[in-house]
Amino acid sequence: MAQIWGEKTGISTPGEAPSPDLSLRRRRCGLPRMNFSKAVILAVTTVVLIALLVGGSVHHHLKIKTEDNGQPAASNFPWGNFRRTNGFFNGLSTLVPAAQHVADNSKGGRKVPELPAPIINSQDEIMPSMEAEVYNPYPDYTSAEYLAKHEPVHTCYLDEDEKISTPEIYAYPGVPQGMSESLFGSHKALGLRDDVCFDRYGRLGPYGYGYSYNGTELEIHNFTEKAGSEKVLKQSGYLNYSRIDWGVAQKRCYEKNKARFAEVQPNGKQRVKRHAYILRAWSGYEYTEHQKLSIRAMINELSLKSGGEYDVHLLVHIKDEGIPIWADKDIYRRTLEANVPQEFWNISTLWSEQLMRTYYPEPYPGNFDNPANLPVHSVYRSAHFALQWFSQQRPEYDFYWNWEMDLRFTGHYYEFNNRIGEWGRAQPRKGLWERNSRFYIPSHHGDYANFTALVEAEIPVVDAPKDIFEVFRSGASPIWGPVRDFLRDNNTILDAPPENTPPHSYDEDKYTWGVGEDADLLTFDPIFDPTKSTWVFREDVSGWNTSLPVPPRRVSIITVSRLSRGLLNTMHQETAALKHVMFPEMWSPSVAFHYGYKAAYVPHPVYFDRDWPSHYANKIFNPDPTRIADNPFGQKIEHNFLGATFYYHSGFAGALWRRWLGQSENGEGGRVAEQQGTGRMCLRSTLLHPVKHENAPTEV
């Protein structure tokens, strides 16, 4: 059985760069701390990936074996023996209505029904079994219901003369027969549609994929299956996007619609909140054609078509410390133009570590641990400094999305972001921190309401120990409001916002407090207690009294998140006034934890390349919290995420994206395979991370 992904599983850092210390990289990926040569490391990576070749039964209690070099043997990974899920790769000729769909991983592996007979056109091409349709997830801005609540939305255009309309994307009203269900999270829990799927032409064609301008076809389109794409491309039109000034277009859109966002609204109407969608880039970053497509999609779908609810920004780290970007406008402009494509110049903001040293000056005393052995202002340890700084420079937004350049999304950005926000607003605070620490596995937990009840039943409420540190280390009591008493001995504490104080006791609450309140922090992996893990950066904490225990804290792997202006302002004050700082993935969850901000882990759909039995998945990803070595985010155990579509070192995420683009991956897929099989892939809306490259294939 051939493997389906083989991307190197290097570290995905909170900014851009890989870990400068190779031994540290191995530690974070769960491998022993040993000084091997590059050749041995590559060999070990190969051994791990061979696990994907193995078929057979499930082994729950394997003894750990090692190779001669001390590395874990491939047979150590039980998931490598699970049956491979192939339904992702069924093409457009296999589309069926969602009601007829049977997943290839249902209840541990159900036999998939016979695929629909292919439709062949006169050119002997396999055609889609359904017609693509315009996908519009926006509210009806012209409806009486909307206008009764909000100021009207004025249509935005790509050009100043208002002759170039914003493009529409297309989806198919069905899903490929046999497509897998997600292991973590679900579309239904978030209110996302799961009865449609997106192919590469309907999703990216409107932004420049698959058509030509000035008589030259884009290289990324040359070697892929195209049957039926002409209809979508003809409907979406043709445009040379490199001539668009996206920053000016966003500004025009906001100016036309700024009445919607004013603090004071007429006639009792509701103000629409604004978002900054921040892409973390750096000098030397390669803006490939695929990356440009994604950025155009974000700007069009989040900003222009929503009437200015979002502004998309590039926050660009200038690595050369010798360039004084803060001192001279001409130097700033030349540096910008040398590092960012012209169409994105006016959505870009430059920063450097030297600028952060000036803004958040030393010292930061009292460091408990520094596994990276790097200065506190390095982007690796304090990527959040730039985000905090940006929020202080641009305080007009209600929310700030911290987005990474190696994220990709197969669905519609506005639907995803909007539904996530609505889901967060609907969450009660009772039991929220406890739910945050667990993966939601629908095949095991049932619907999200049942998951909520199950988590509540697991919370051990006992008399709190006298030692406040022990309260939070033991997890003896549910988290309810600000957690700040432990800081009083330091005499360094800010006031928590009064709205974060519970209106009544935990027992008195009927799952009402927090409902209708926007979440201050939304993360895309669970928010867990690092003291109950072997996560390597769990004590990278500075600014507190080191004669006392390390302050209680929380962490969410991968810094991708949505943060409120209030939370970011508290993070800024903690850093600027109190000299407090933690490792980036720990900082925003910990500040939210200390000050009682509403934080929630978003149960977005995460797929796996193997058919994990639900009870076994729950055992691995939601283990007994008292067994620190079993924590899924610890060293030597993170291999379980290699076959996921979302984690910092997932190998399957990039492979699935490239296959969806029509590329050959490890000898599978590609143009000929699609033409001779069931056509090109069509995926439900899925967030993928990391996608480290999108190299177009040669002729296959």
XYZ file of C-alpha atoms in Angstrom:
700
model
C 0.000 0.000 0.000
C 1.617 3.260 -1.112
C 2.121 6.112 1.288
C 0.104 9.228 0.601
C 2.326 11.862 2.106
C 6.001 12.316 2.624
C 6.587 15.942 3.465
C 9.383 16.449 5.981
C 7.921 16.992 9.395
C 9.943 19.984 10.539
C 8.832 22.431 13.202
C 6.252 25.098 12.387
C 7.206 28.040 14.514
C 5.127 30.945 15.785
C 6.295 33.337 13.086
C 8.186 31.726 10.321
C 11.610 30.309 10.990
C 12.464 26.769 12.025
C 14.094 26.160 15.365
C 17.748 27.235 15.236
C 18.704 24.282 17.440
C 18.342 20.907 15.701
C 18.326 19.003 18.983
C 15.502 21.246 20.195
C 13.574 20.560 16.990
C 13.831 16.837 17.628
C 12.684 17.351 21.204
C 9.608 19.262 20.096
C 8.752 16.635 17.516
C 8.961 14.002 20.225
C 12.321 12.478 19.223
C 15.274 11.801 21.558
C 17.797 14.515 22.125
C 20.779 13.065 20.237
C 23.405 14.494 17.897
C 22.809 12.639 14.616
C 24.071 13.618 11.226
C 21.676 14.942 8.607
C 21.852 11.657 6.758
C 20.717 9.739 9.814
C 17.916 12.224 10.470
C 16.643 11.780 6.916
C 16.820 8.026 7.330
C 14.820 8.235 10.539
C 12.188 10.376 8.831
C 11.913 7.714 6.158
C 11.495 5.011 8.803
C 8.645 6.940 10.425
C 6.878 7.409 7.115
C 7.174 3.713 6.309
C 4.591 3.243 9.045
C 2.058 4.483 6.527
C 2.802 1.564 4.246
C 1.803 -1.009 6.787
C -1.702 -2.511 6.803
C -3.216 -4.884 9.296
C -4.978 -5.110 12.617
C -4.969 -2.647 15.503
C -2.393 -3.195 18.245
C -3.195 -1.296 21.426
C -0.314 -2.464 23.620
C 2.844 -2.579 21.541
C 6.164 -2.856 23.326
C 8.563 -0.100 22.371
C 11.313 -1.298 20.090
C 14.162 0.771 18.756
C 16.437 0.641 15.770
C 20.203 0.454 16.177
C 20.384 4.262 16.153
C 18.067 4.515 19.170
C 15.140 5.932 17.242
C 11.637 4.424 17.549
C 10.935 1.707 15.016
C 8.096 2.278 12.559
C 6.176 -0.633 14.073
C 5.875 1.338 17.308
C 3.088 3.469 15.847
C -0.283 1.700 16.083
C -1.940 4.213 13.765
C 0.445 3.063 11.021
C -1.427 -0.253 11.046
C -4.861 1.302 10.758
C -6.689 1.005 7.458
C -5.967 3.886 5.132
C -8.857 6.223 4.284
C -8.978 6.755 0.531
C -12.331 8.500 0.147
C -10.615 11.909 0.069
C -9.343 11.097 -3.410
C -12.648 10.156 -5.040
C -13.270 12.723 -7.738
C -16.084 14.831 -9.149
C -17.629 11.931 -11.038
C -18.508 10.311 -7.677
C -20.522 13.214 -6.234
C -23.746 12.248 -4.470
C -26.235 14.239 -2.362
C -25.139 14.402 1.270
C -28.107 12.244 2.302
C -26.715 9.362 0.191
C -23.138 9.734 1.378
C -21.453 6.916 3.314
C -18.018 7.686 4.782
C -15.175 5.220 4.386
C -14.364 5.573 8.094
C -17.890 5.254 9.493
C -17.883 3.242 12.726
C -14.361 1.982 12.189
C -14.689 1.228 8.493
C -17.892 0.495 6.634
C -17.917 -0.927 3.129
C -18.389 1.942 0.721
C -21.204 1.464 -1.798
C -20.442 1.199 -5.475
C -19.392 4.512 -6.964
C -21.685 6.205 -9.490
C -21.098 5.347 -13.137
C -18.905 8.031 -14.726
C -20.286 10.499 -17.261
C -18.060 10.633 -20.370
C -18.190 13.568 -22.795
C -17.363 13.570 -26.510
C -13.666 14.152 -25.771
C -13.585 10.996 -23.617
C -13.273 13.118 -20.473
C -14.812 12.059 -17.151
C -17.238 14.832 -16.232
C -18.514 16.026 -12.857
C -21.785 14.339 -11.924
C -23.226 17.672 -10.724
C -23.115 21.307 -11.806
C -21.098 23.793 -9.762
C -23.063 26.639 -8.198
C -22.192 30.093 -6.851
C -21.462 29.783 -3.143
C -22.827 32.686 -1.104
C -22.642 32.378 2.712
C -23.302 36.070 3.421
C -26.402 37.453 5.113
C -28.987 38.901 2.766
C -27.768 42.461 3.097
C -30.830 43.811 1.244
C -33.441 42.014 3.355
C -35.814 43.899 5.625
C -34.636 41.776 8.529
C -30.997 42.775 8.065
C -31.743 46.452 7.447
C -33.880 46.597 10.583
C -30.781 45.699 12.624
C -27.902 47.277 10.699
C -26.992 50.137 8.439
C -27.099 49.204 4.732
C -24.169 47.550 2.958
C -22.860 49.355 -0.099
C -21.388 47.182 -2.841
C -17.613 47.232 -3.165
C -15.580 46.856 -6.366
C -12.029 46.019 -7.317
C -11.423 49.307 -9.163
C -11.986 52.982 -8.470
C -14.381 53.378 -11.411
C -16.569 50.588 -9.986
C -16.592 48.602 -13.223
C -14.863 45.430 -11.994
C -17.146 43.440 -9.717
C -15.832 41.235 -6.936
C -15.680 37.582 -8.066
C -17.829 34.701 -6.835
C -16.547 31.245 -5.942
C -18.277 27.971 -6.818
C -19.091 24.775 -4.955
C -20.723 21.478 -5.891
C -24.019 20.590 -4.136
C -22.841 17.182 -2.959
C -19.823 15.259 -1.681
C -17.747 12.427 -3.174
C -19.095 9.032 -2.211
C -16.894 7.491 0.472
C -15.279 10.745 1.625
C -14.063 10.395 5.221
C -15.642 12.069 8.217
C -13.491 14.217 10.474
C -11.982 12.639 13.579
C -11.862 15.905 15.562
C -14.546 18.571 15.401
C -17.366 18.822 12.919
C -19.053 21.115 10.438
C -22.385 20.746 12.214
C -21.010 21.874 15.577
C -19.837 25.154 14.029
C -22.797 25.689 11.711
C -20.711 25.104 8.585
C -22.327 23.440 5.595
C -21.219 19.837 5.129
C -23.405 19.084 2.098
C -21.151 20.828 -0.432
C -17.576 20.443 -1.624
C -15.019 22.608 -3.390
C -12.715 21.720 -6.263
C -9.657 23.717 -7.232
C -11.273 25.514 -10.169
C -14.443 26.630 -8.406
C -12.446 27.663 -5.317
C -9.378 29.313 -6.863
C -10.320 29.846 -10.505
C -11.997 33.204 -9.813
C -8.678 34.455 -8.392
C -6.466 33.469 -11.302
C -6.073 29.700 -11.173
C -6.571 27.941 -14.490
C -6.961 30.818 -16.912
C -4.731 33.033 -18.967
C -4.282 36.736 -19.401
C -2.122 38.486 -21.981
C -2.087 35.169 -23.834
C 0.001 33.355 -21.195
C -1.487 30.546 -19.140
C -0.393 30.287 -15.526
C 2.209 27.574 -15.008
C 0.331 26.064 -12.063
C -2.517 25.101 -14.388
C -0.549 23.397 -17.135
C -0.489 19.833 -15.858
C -3.844 19.185 -14.218
C -7.136 17.563 -15.196
C -9.638 20.216 -16.378
C -12.866 18.493 -17.455
C -15.843 20.761 -16.872
C -13.778 23.677 -15.603
C -14.634 25.881 -18.581
C -18.109 26.571 -17.205
C -16.786 27.911 -13.912
C -13.997 29.933 -15.504
C -16.359 31.447 -18.064
C -18.813 32.443 -15.337
C -16.163 33.877 -13.055
C -14.488 35.906 -15.782
C -10.857 36.765 -16.443
C -8.760 39.394 -14.741
C -5.093 40.333 -14.397
C -4.988 40.515 -10.621
C -1.396 41.700 -10.499
C -2.720 45.138 -11.489
C -5.113 45.358 -8.555
C -4.148 47.476 -5.542
C -5.779 45.488 -2.754
C -4.980 48.002 -0.037
C -6.694 50.831 -1.882
C -9.654 48.560 -2.687
C -10.053 47.682 1.014
C -9.867 51.331 2.034
C -12.484 52.350 -0.542
C -14.769 49.592 0.703
C -14.457 50.700 4.299
C -15.098 54.349 3.458
C -18.305 53.421 1.618
C -19.525 51.399 4.586
C -18.031 53.115 7.635
C -21.460 54.084 8.985
C -22.004 50.385 9.825
C -19.004 50.432 12.179
C -19.574 53.745 13.976
C -19.705 53.518 17.757
C -22.986 55.439 17.824
C -25.693 53.912 15.621
C -28.936 55.651 14.605
C -32.404 54.384 15.504
C -31.163 51.720 17.891
C -29.387 49.734 15.166
C -26.545 47.344 15.976
C -22.947 48.251 15.286
C -21.025 45.785 13.105
C -17.662 44.846 14.635
C -14.467 45.015 12.623
C -11.643 42.511 12.234
C -7.963 42.752 11.311
C -6.889 39.571 9.535
C -3.126 39.505 9.991
C -0.845 37.314 7.875
C 2.573 36.847 9.493
C 5.147 37.126 6.676
C 8.876 37.907 6.601
C 11.587 39.299 4.373
C 12.680 36.741 1.810
C 9.340 34.958 1.830
C 8.478 33.562 -1.615
C 5.027 34.686 -2.746
C 4.229 31.849 -5.104
C 1.275 31.979 -7.468
C -0.606 29.666 -5.100
C 0.074 31.973 -2.140
C -1.178 34.957 -4.114
C -4.392 33.097 -4.904
C -4.995 32.504 -1.199
C -4.354 36.130 -0.224
C -6.661 37.400 -2.976
C -9.366 35.028 -1.766
C -9.016 36.317 1.808
C -9.293 39.968 0.775
C -12.220 39.434 -1.574
C -14.248 37.119 0.671
C -13.501 38.670 4.063
C -13.268 42.363 3.186
C -14.757 43.431 -0.126
C -17.793 41.173 -0.268
C -18.668 41.769 3.415
C -18.841 45.528 3.067
C -15.599 46.131 4.937
C -16.043 43.937 8.031
C -12.418 42.802 7.688
C -9.141 44.334 6.627
C -6.450 41.874 5.541
C -2.915 42.861 6.587
C 0.554 41.500 5.928
C 2.702 41.959 9.039
C 6.188 41.563 7.578
C 9.208 40.724 9.743
C 12.339 42.374 8.339
C 15.142 40.082 9.460
C 18.046 42.397 8.620
C 18.592 44.308 11.867
C 20.761 46.832 10.046
C 17.819 48.325 8.130
C 16.336 51.228 10.151
C 12.789 50.894 8.826
C 11.509 53.099 11.675
C 13.814 56.010 10.899
C 13.270 56.902 7.241
C 10.201 56.719 4.981
C 12.269 56.096 1.857
C 14.126 53.198 3.485
C 10.806 51.790 4.659
C 9.296 52.032 1.161
C 12.332 50.505 -0.578
C 12.396 47.638 1.923
C 8.687 47.033 1.443
C 8.893 47.026 -2.338
C 11.846 44.629 -2.281
C 10.017 42.061 -0.154
C 6.308 42.144 -1.075
C 4.522 41.845 -4.467
C 3.169 45.165 -5.692
C -0.494 44.170 -5.462
C -0.027 43.779 -1.681
C 2.150 46.808 -0.902
C -0.708 48.790 0.617
C -1.833 46.041 2.977
C 1.675 45.581 4.449
C 3.251 46.744 7.713
C 6.952 46.181 8.404
C 8.545 45.409 11.759
C 11.844 44.097 13.092
C 13.203 42.621 16.300
C 15.187 45.844 16.826
C 11.922 47.795 16.712
C 10.455 45.433 19.327
C 13.513 45.884 21.566
C 12.851 49.614 21.488
C 9.118 49.241 22.088
C 9.432 46.572 24.806
C 12.908 47.288 26.240
C 14.945 45.008 28.482
C 15.285 43.733 31.112
C 12.933 40.730 31.464
C 14.340 39.138 34.637
C 13.367 35.969 36.414
C 13.338 33.456 33.558
C 12.389 29.955 34.722
C 13.636 28.118 31.597
C 14.818 28.937 28.079
C 15.016 25.678 26.104
C 15.542 27.549 22.831
C 18.569 29.392 24.289
C 17.521 32.535 22.443
C 17.049 36.153 23.548
C 13.580 37.148 24.679
C 13.042 39.452 21.665
C 13.719 36.742 19.094
C 10.685 36.025 16.929
C 10.888 32.405 18.009
C 10.241 33.285 21.660
C 8.162 36.460 21.322
C 6.308 36.526 18.014
C 3.388 38.035 19.924
C 5.336 41.266 20.529
C 4.687 42.356 16.945
C 0.994 41.462 17.210
C 0.643 43.454 20.431
C 2.499 46.380 18.857
C 0.268 46.260 15.774
C -2.889 46.323 17.913
C -1.593 49.439 19.671
C -0.869 51.154 16.354
C -4.219 50.121 14.855
C -6.743 50.122 17.735
C -9.782 50.587 15.490
C -10.439 46.848 15.229
C -12.486 44.759 17.641
C -10.691 41.498 16.782
C -7.265 40.526 15.453
C -6.705 37.210 13.661
C -3.181 35.810 13.991
C -2.756 33.836 10.756
C 0.257 31.953 9.408
C 1.513 31.827 5.837
C 1.499 28.020 5.713
C -2.243 27.743 6.370
C -4.604 26.826 3.537
C -8.384 26.576 3.463
C -10.487 24.699 0.919
C -13.767 26.478 1.724
C -15.124 30.037 1.875
C -13.241 32.302 4.301
C -16.199 34.431 5.373
C -18.355 31.423 6.160
C -15.572 29.887 8.244
C -14.666 33.041 10.175
C -18.234 34.182 10.674
C -19.498 30.817 11.911
C -16.525 30.464 14.261
C -17.331 33.852 15.787
C -21.011 32.964 16.175
C -20.096 29.627 17.753
C -17.785 31.341 20.238
C -20.477 33.871 21.127
C -22.955 31.075 21.843
C -20.674 29.199 24.265
C -21.501 29.363 27.976
C -18.563 29.980 30.271
C -19.490 27.142 32.623
C -17.095 24.268 32.019
C -15.511 26.135 29.104
C -11.893 25.859 30.279
C -12.426 22.164 30.902
C -13.967 21.642 27.438
C -11.087 23.629 25.975
C -8.590 21.062 27.224
C -10.142 18.138 25.339
C -10.516 17.157 21.713
C -14.123 16.860 20.587
C -14.409 13.483 18.809
C -17.949 13.234 17.372
C -17.740 9.485 16.672
C -17.032 8.966 20.369
C -18.824 11.837 22.127
C -21.926 12.277 19.980
C -23.134 15.839 19.372
C -21.472 18.841 21.015
C -24.177 19.174 23.669
C -23.459 15.618 24.779
C -19.730 16.379 24.779
C -20.433 19.359 27.065
C -22.371 17.167 29.472
C -19.683 14.468 29.480
C -16.948 16.973 30.288
C -19.014 18.507 33.079
C -19.475 15.073 34.639
C -15.696 14.553 34.662
C -14.834 17.753 36.572
C -13.712 16.768 40.106
C -15.080 19.486 42.392
C -13.524 19.165 45.880
C -12.527 21.478 48.695
C -9.713 23.667 47.412
C -6.278 23.182 49.033
C -4.905 26.088 51.024
C -1.954 26.447 48.661
C -3.353 28.407 45.706
C -0.685 26.944 43.418
C -1.863 23.444 44.308
C -5.440 24.361 43.355
C -4.503 24.922 39.756
C -1.892 22.193 39.559
C -4.385 19.618 40.790
C -7.315 20.731 38.667
C -9.461 20.116 41.728
C -11.917 22.929 41.039
C -13.503 24.224 37.838
C -12.128 27.488 36.483
C -14.614 30.265 37.145
C -13.631 33.854 36.445
C -10.167 35.440 36.851
C -7.375 33.292 38.296
C -5.172 35.940 39.899
C -4.738 35.329 43.633
C -1.470 33.483 43.058
C 0.127 36.720 41.807
C -0.473 38.807 44.910
C 2.835 37.827 46.508
C 4.573 39.333 43.496
C 2.748 42.662 43.885
C 2.467 42.697 40.119
C -1.113 42.422 39.032
C -3.412 44.462 36.827
C -7.107 44.823 37.464
C -9.260 42.314 35.639
C -12.083 43.826 33.562
C -15.208 43.907 35.763
C -17.239 42.064 33.126
C -14.950 39.048 33.608
C -16.103 38.588 37.203
C -18.786 35.884 37.497
C -22.241 37.237 38.393
C -22.877 34.224 40.649
C -21.290 30.973 41.754
C -20.399 28.086 39.483
C -23.089 25.838 40.989
C -25.767 28.517 40.625
C -25.049 29.039 36.937
C -27.444 27.358 34.511
C -25.106 27.587 31.522
C -26.144 31.190 30.977
C -23.090 33.309 31.848
C -21.137 34.018 28.682
C -23.912 33.174 26.234
C -24.129 36.057 23.761
C -20.656 37.303 24.750
C -17.966 37.375 22.067
C -14.981 35.160 22.799
C -11.793 37.080 23.536
C -9.617 34.194 22.394
C -10.408 31.516 19.828
C -7.797 28.812 19.223
C -7.671 25.900 16.796
C -6.098 23.315 19.093
C -7.087 22.519 22.684
C -6.037 24.879 25.483
C -4.322 22.690 28.060
C -2.346 22.912 31.291
C 1.340 22.545 30.317
C 2.286 21.308 33.792
C 0.350 18.151 32.952
C 2.507 17.544 29.876
C 6.108 17.116 28.811
C 5.815 19.986 26.296
C 9.338 21.330 26.069
C 8.546 25.072 26.438
C 6.217 24.740 29.426
C 8.467 26.797 31.734
C 9.660 29.470 29.288
C 8.263 32.166 31.580
C 9.955 35.486 32.438
C 9.222 38.406 34.755
C 7.868 36.574 37.797
C 9.499 35.862 41.148
C 11.554 32.705 40.590
C 11.639 31.975 44.328
C 7.941 31.073 43.966
C 6.525 28.301 41.789
C 5.999 29.020 38.093
C 2.639 30.816 37.696
C -0.285 28.638 36.581
C -0.722 28.912 32.830
C -2.386 27.492 29.727
C -1.148 26.793 26.208
C -2.532 26.046 22.745
C -0.155 24.573 20.176
C 0.146 26.731 17.039
C -0.349 30.460 17.567
C -3.160 30.660 14.997
C -5.993 32.396 16.819
C -8.490 35.243 17.046
C -7.867 37.763 19.849
C -10.024 40.620 21.092
C -8.713 44.161 21.420
C -9.229 43.934 25.191
C -7.155 40.775 25.549
C -4.362 42.158 23.374
C -4.340 45.381 25.376
C -3.913 43.418 28.624
C -1.134 41.357 27.010
C 0.551 44.616 25.978
C 0.255 46.124 29.468
C 1.587 42.953 31.092
C 4.627 43.132 28.828
C 5.238 46.891 28.877
C 4.431 47.666 32.508
C 5.073 44.401 34.356
C 7.806 42.874 32.160
C 5.900 39.597 31.879
C 6.412 37.308 28.912
C 5.943 33.634 28.044
C 6.541 31.452 25.004
C 4.137 32.619 22.234
C 1.834 29.581 22.267
C 1.463 30.007 26.035
C 1.135 33.767 26.343
C -2.352 34.678 25.095
C -4.080 31.621 26.679
C -2.336 32.336 30.005
C -3.293 36.023 30.062
C -6.878 35.035 29.236
C -6.703 32.449 32.031
C -5.340 34.907 34.609
C -7.760 37.725 33.852
C -10.941 35.785 33.200
C -11.250 36.514 29.492
C -13.551 34.229 27.533
C -11.368 31.727 25.679
C -12.526 28.806 23.553
C -10.962 26.027 21.478
C -12.824 25.870 18.164
C -13.777 22.265 17.265
C -13.105 22.695 13.542
C -13.065 19.560 11.363
C -9.705 17.760 11.420
C -9.289 14.687 9.227
C -6.831 11.811 9.473
C -5.313 9.670 6.741
C -6.126 6.520 8.736
C -9.299 5.046 10.178
C -8.810 5.601 13.897
C -11.254 3.630 16.091
C -13.125 6.255 18.081
C -12.521 4.706 21.518
C -8.803 4.394 20.804
C -8.608 7.963 19.492
C -10.239 9.236 22.670
C -7.767 7.248 24.782
C -4.791 8.713 22.892
C -5.934 12.325 22.475
C -7.974 12.724 25.696
C -5.953 10.659 28.181
C -6.198 10.640 31.956
C -4.842 14.119 32.919
C -2.932 12.648 35.858
C -0.757 10.613 33.465
C 1.615 13.333 32.299
C 3.567 11.056 29.959
C 0.348 10.302 28.030
C -0.448 13.938 27.272
C -0.748 14.068 23.448
C 1.233 17.324 23.261
C 4.275 15.933 25.005
C 7.611 14.692 23.752
C 7.795 11.232 22.179
C 4.033 11.060 21.594
C 3.265 13.787 19.033
C 3.750 11.286 16.209
C 0.006 10.635 16.571
C -0.644 13.932 14.750
C 1.487 13.145 11.691
C -1.528 11.870 9.741
C -3.793 14.809 10.673
C -4.846 17.746 8.519
C -4.004 20.248 11.284
C -1.028 20.304 13.627
C 2.360 21.997 13.658
C 4.191 19.049 12.067
C 1.410 17.242 10.221
C 2.606 15.549 7.057
C -0.850 14.806 5.684
C -1.996 18.449 5.519
C 0.416 19.498 2.772
C 0.024 16.234 0.877
C -3.767 16.469 0.822
C -3.638 20.077 -0.378
C -1.245 19.245 -3.206
C -3.338 16.269 -4.275
C -6.396 18.562 -4.252
C -4.451 20.917 -6.539
C -4.006 18.016 -8.952
C -0.371 17.327 -8.228
C 1.308 13.973 -7.921
C 2.372 13.115 -4.386
C 4.703 10.189 -3.685
C 3.746 8.469 -6.913
C -0.014 8.891 -6.455
C -2.466 11.335 -8.014
C -1.657 13.796 -10.739
C -3.218 14.542 -14.110
C -3.186 11.059 -15.628
C -4.494 9.427 -12.455
C -7.373 11.890 -12.312
C -8.174 11.559 -16.009
C -8.175 7.777 -15.872
C -9.865 7.576 -12.479
C -12.804 9.554 -11.094
C -11.766 13.102 -11.924
C -10.293 15.835 -9.742
C -10.813 15.968 -5.997
C -13.577 17.905 -4.228
C -13.225 18.556 -0.482
C -15.489 19.916 2.193
C -14.271 23.144 3.793
C -11.117 22.171 5.671
C -8.363 24.160 7.397
C -4.946 22.685 6.562
C -1.635 23.227 8.364
C 1.202 23.197 7.551
C 1.515 23.486 3.776
C 5.230 24.057 3.287
C 5.288 24.033 -0.505
C 3.034 23.849 -3.566
C 5.517 22.831 -6.187
C 3.733 22.169 -9.440
C 4.401 18.704 -10.870
C 6.154 17.931 -14.077
C 4.279 15.885 -16.681
C 2.747 12.815 -14.983
